[in-house]
């Protein structure tokens, strides 16, 4: 991850409304920084935890399956990641990897390790909103929702 990011300048621009919002989830809001990257800003404890998990996975994983985290603030509130174009239909991902089903995709060599090594939920990873297209190939862009985070922040019991 890079330390050459000028977070204070980015935050000033953010608060001035310079960056369009791309989307929002239960824990984070995502902004287009206009330079091929996005800013994921935590809105609550869920978002802080998801940013932290994405930074850890990005640092650990040397595959081209995940969009890379380029920067995370010391408090995990802000994360900067490579920007990918949206995937609107999950069949695009299956077709790219030449599989017929989601089950087959996550049993393939490229993906079979993901649920076990990173505790990521396959059901969550089968949603097109969690994928993007980067360098003409699909990548996972939202991978902060692990089993631990689900249990800690999303379970009712």
Protein backbone atom coordinates (compact mmCIF):
# COMPACT_ATOMS: atom_id res chain seq x y z
CA UNK A 1 0.00 0.00 0.00
CA UNK A 2 1.17 3.45 -0.83
CA UNK A 3 1.99 6.15 1.65
CA UNK A 4 2.20 8.81 -1.08
CA UNK A 5 -1.53 9.49 -0.83
CA UNK A 6 -2.39 12.99 0.38
CA UNK A 7 -5.41 12.13 2.53
CA UNK A 8 -5.94 15.67 3.82
CA UNK A 9 -6.21 17.00 0.26
CA UNK A 10 -8.59 14.18 -0.68
CA UNK A 11 -10.75 14.86 2.39
CA UNK A 12 -10.86 18.60 1.67
CA UNK A 13 -12.04 17.81 -1.87
CA UNK A 14 -14.55 15.29 -0.52
CA UNK A 15 -16.05 17.79 1.92
CA UNK A 16 -16.19 20.37 -0.90
CA UNK A 17 -18.30 17.92 -2.92
CA UNK A 18 -15.65 17.33 -5.60
CA UNK A 19 -16.10 13.55 -5.77
CA UNK A 20 -19.26 11.90 -7.04
CA UNK A 21 -20.75 9.17 -4.88
CA UNK A 22 -20.79 5.79 -6.61
CA UNK A 23 -22.77 3.90 -4.02
CA UNK A 24 -23.49 3.28 -0.40
CA UNK A 25 -23.91 0.22 1.77
CA UNK A 26 -24.81 -0.33 5.38
CA UNK A 27 -21.32 0.56 6.57
CA UNK A 28 -19.59 2.61 3.88
CA UNK A 29 -20.03 5.17 1.16
CA UNK A 30 -17.93 4.96 -2.03
CA UNK A 31 -16.67 7.97 -3.99
CA UNK A 32 -14.95 8.22 -7.37
CA UNK A 33 -11.68 10.09 -6.90
CA UNK A 34 -11.43 10.61 -10.67
CA UNK A 35 -7.93 9.16 -10.99
CA UNK A 36 -8.71 5.47 -11.38
CA UNK A 37 -9.33 4.99 -7.66
CA UNK A 38 -12.25 5.06 -5.25
CA UNK A 39 -12.51 6.18 -1.65
CA UNK A 40 -14.48 3.98 0.73
CA UNK A 41 -15.52 6.07 3.72
CA UNK A 42 -16.76 4.24 6.81
CA UNK A 43 -20.11 5.46 8.14
CA UNK A 44 -20.10 3.37 11.31
CA UNK A 45 -18.35 0.49 13.12
CA UNK A 46 -19.33 -1.92 10.34
CA UNK A 47 -17.57 0.24 7.78
CA UNK A 48 -14.41 0.58 9.85
CA UNK A 49 -14.26 -3.22 10.22
CA UNK A 50 -14.94 -3.81 6.51
CA UNK A 51 -12.21 -1.37 5.49
CA UNK A 52 -9.77 -3.09 7.82
CA UNK A 53 -10.62 -6.55 6.44
CA UNK A 54 -10.25 -5.40 2.83
CA UNK A 55 -6.84 -3.91 3.57
CA UNK A 56 -5.70 -7.14 5.24
CA UNK A 57 -6.96 -9.36 2.42
CA UNK A 58 -5.46 -7.10 -0.24
CA UNK A 59 -2.11 -7.17 1.53
CA UNK A 60 -2.17 -10.96 1.90
CA UNK A 61 -3.49 -11.95 -1.52
CA UNK A 62 -1.14 -11.93 -4.49
CA UNK A 63 -3.72 -13.05 -7.07
CA UNK A 64 -5.50 -10.84 -9.59
CA UNK A 65 -8.90 -11.79 -8.16
CA UNK A 66 -9.31 -8.75 -5.90
CA UNK A 67 -9.13 -5.04 -6.71
CA UNK A 68 -6.10 -3.84 -4.75
CA UNK A 69 -6.23 -1.54 -1.75
CA UNK A 70 -3.75 1.27 -2.27
CA UNK A 71 -4.15 3.07 1.06
CA UNK A 72 -5.94 2.79 4.38
CA UNK A 73 -5.99 5.50 7.03
CA UNK A 74 -4.51 4.58 10.42
CA UNK A 75 -7.99 4.57 12.00
CA UNK A 76 -9.51 2.44 9.14
CA UNK A 77 -12.07 5.14 8.36
CA UNK A 78 -10.85 5.77 4.81
CA UNK A 79 -9.69 3.23 2.25
CA UNK A 80 -8.52 3.90 -1.30
CA UNK A 81 -8.84 1.09 -3.83
CA UNK A 82 -8.39 0.60 -7.55
CA UNK A 83 -11.55 1.62 -9.41
CA UNK A 84 -13.28 -1.00 -11.53
CA UNK A 85 -16.20 -0.59 -13.90
CA UNK A 86 -19.45 -2.08 -12.57
CA UNK A 87 -20.65 -5.59 -13.35
CA UNK A 88 -24.42 -5.55 -13.80
CA UNK A 89 -25.02 -9.23 -14.53
CA UNK A 90 -23.17 -12.03 -12.74
CA UNK A 91 -23.31 -14.16 -15.88
CA UNK A 92 -20.49 -11.91 -17.17
CA UNK A 93 -18.22 -13.27 -14.41
CA UNK A 94 -19.24 -16.88 -15.04
CA UNK A 95 -18.74 -16.50 -18.79
CA UNK A 96 -15.33 -14.89 -18.34
CA UNK A 97 -14.12 -17.84 -16.28
CA UNK A 98 -15.89 -20.39 -18.53
CA UNK A 99 -18.12 -21.90 -15.87
CA UNK A 100 -21.84 -22.60 -15.92
CA UNK A 101 -22.77 -22.03 -12.28
CA UNK A 102 -21.74 -20.06 -9.22
CA UNK A 103 -20.90 -23.32 -7.47
CA UNK A 104 -18.58 -24.30 -10.31
CA UNK A 105 -16.92 -20.85 -10.17
CA UNK A 106 -16.09 -21.13 -6.47
CA UNK A 107 -14.86 -24.70 -6.88
CA UNK A 108 -12.41 -23.64 -9.60
CA UNK A 109 -8.70 -23.22 -8.86
CA UNK A 110 -8.95 -19.42 -9.11
CA UNK A 111 -11.56 -19.12 -6.37
CA UNK A 112 -11.79 -22.28 -4.25
CA UNK A 113 -9.41 -20.94 -1.57
CA UNK A 114 -11.28 -17.66 -1.02
CA UNK A 115 -14.04 -18.73 1.40
CA UNK A 116 -11.63 -20.74 3.53
CA UNK A 117 -8.55 -18.53 3.58
CA UNK A 118 -10.41 -15.22 4.06
CA UNK A 119 -13.71 -16.37 5.62
CA UNK A 120 -15.61 -14.63 2.81
CA UNK A 121 -19.21 -15.62 2.15
CA UNK A 122 -19.76 -17.16 -1.29
CA UNK A 123 -23.39 -16.04 -1.29
CA UNK A 124 -22.21 -12.44 -0.91
CA UNK A 125 -19.55 -12.87 -3.60
CA UNK A 126 -22.17 -14.05 -6.11
CA UNK A 127 -23.77 -10.61 -6.19
CA UNK A 128 -22.80 -8.53 -9.24
CA UNK A 129 -22.50 -5.37 -7.10
CA UNK A 130 -19.45 -6.92 -5.40
CA UNK A 131 -17.61 -7.26 -8.72
CA UNK A 132 -16.09 -4.89 -11.21
CA UNK A 133 -14.09 -5.00 -14.40
CA UNK A 134 -10.45 -3.93 -14.17
CA UNK A 135 -7.96 -4.35 -17.00
CA UNK A 136 -10.63 -6.24 -18.99
CA UNK A 137 -11.18 -8.91 -16.34
CA UNK A 138 -13.64 -9.30 -13.47
CA UNK A 139 -12.33 -8.59 -9.96
CA UNK A 140 -13.94 -8.60 -6.55
CA UNK A 141 -14.34 -4.99 -5.41
CA UNK A 142 -16.29 -5.44 -2.18
CA UNK A 143 -14.73 -8.09 0.03
CA UNK A 144 -15.08 -6.72 3.53
CA UNK A 145 -18.02 -8.92 4.53
CA UNK A 146 -16.53 -11.92 6.31
CA UNK A 147 -18.24 -14.47 8.51
CA UNK A 148 -16.78 -12.74 11.57
CA UNK A 149 -18.11 -9.35 10.54
CA UNK A 150 -21.53 -10.82 9.79
CA UNK A 151 -21.66 -12.44 13.23
CA UNK A 152 -20.37 -9.36 15.06
CA UNK A 153 -22.31 -6.59 13.29
CA UNK A 154 -25.22 -8.12 11.36
CA UNK A 155 -26.59 -11.05 13.37
CA UNK A 156 -29.62 -10.49 15.50
CA UNK A 157 -28.54 -13.07 18.06
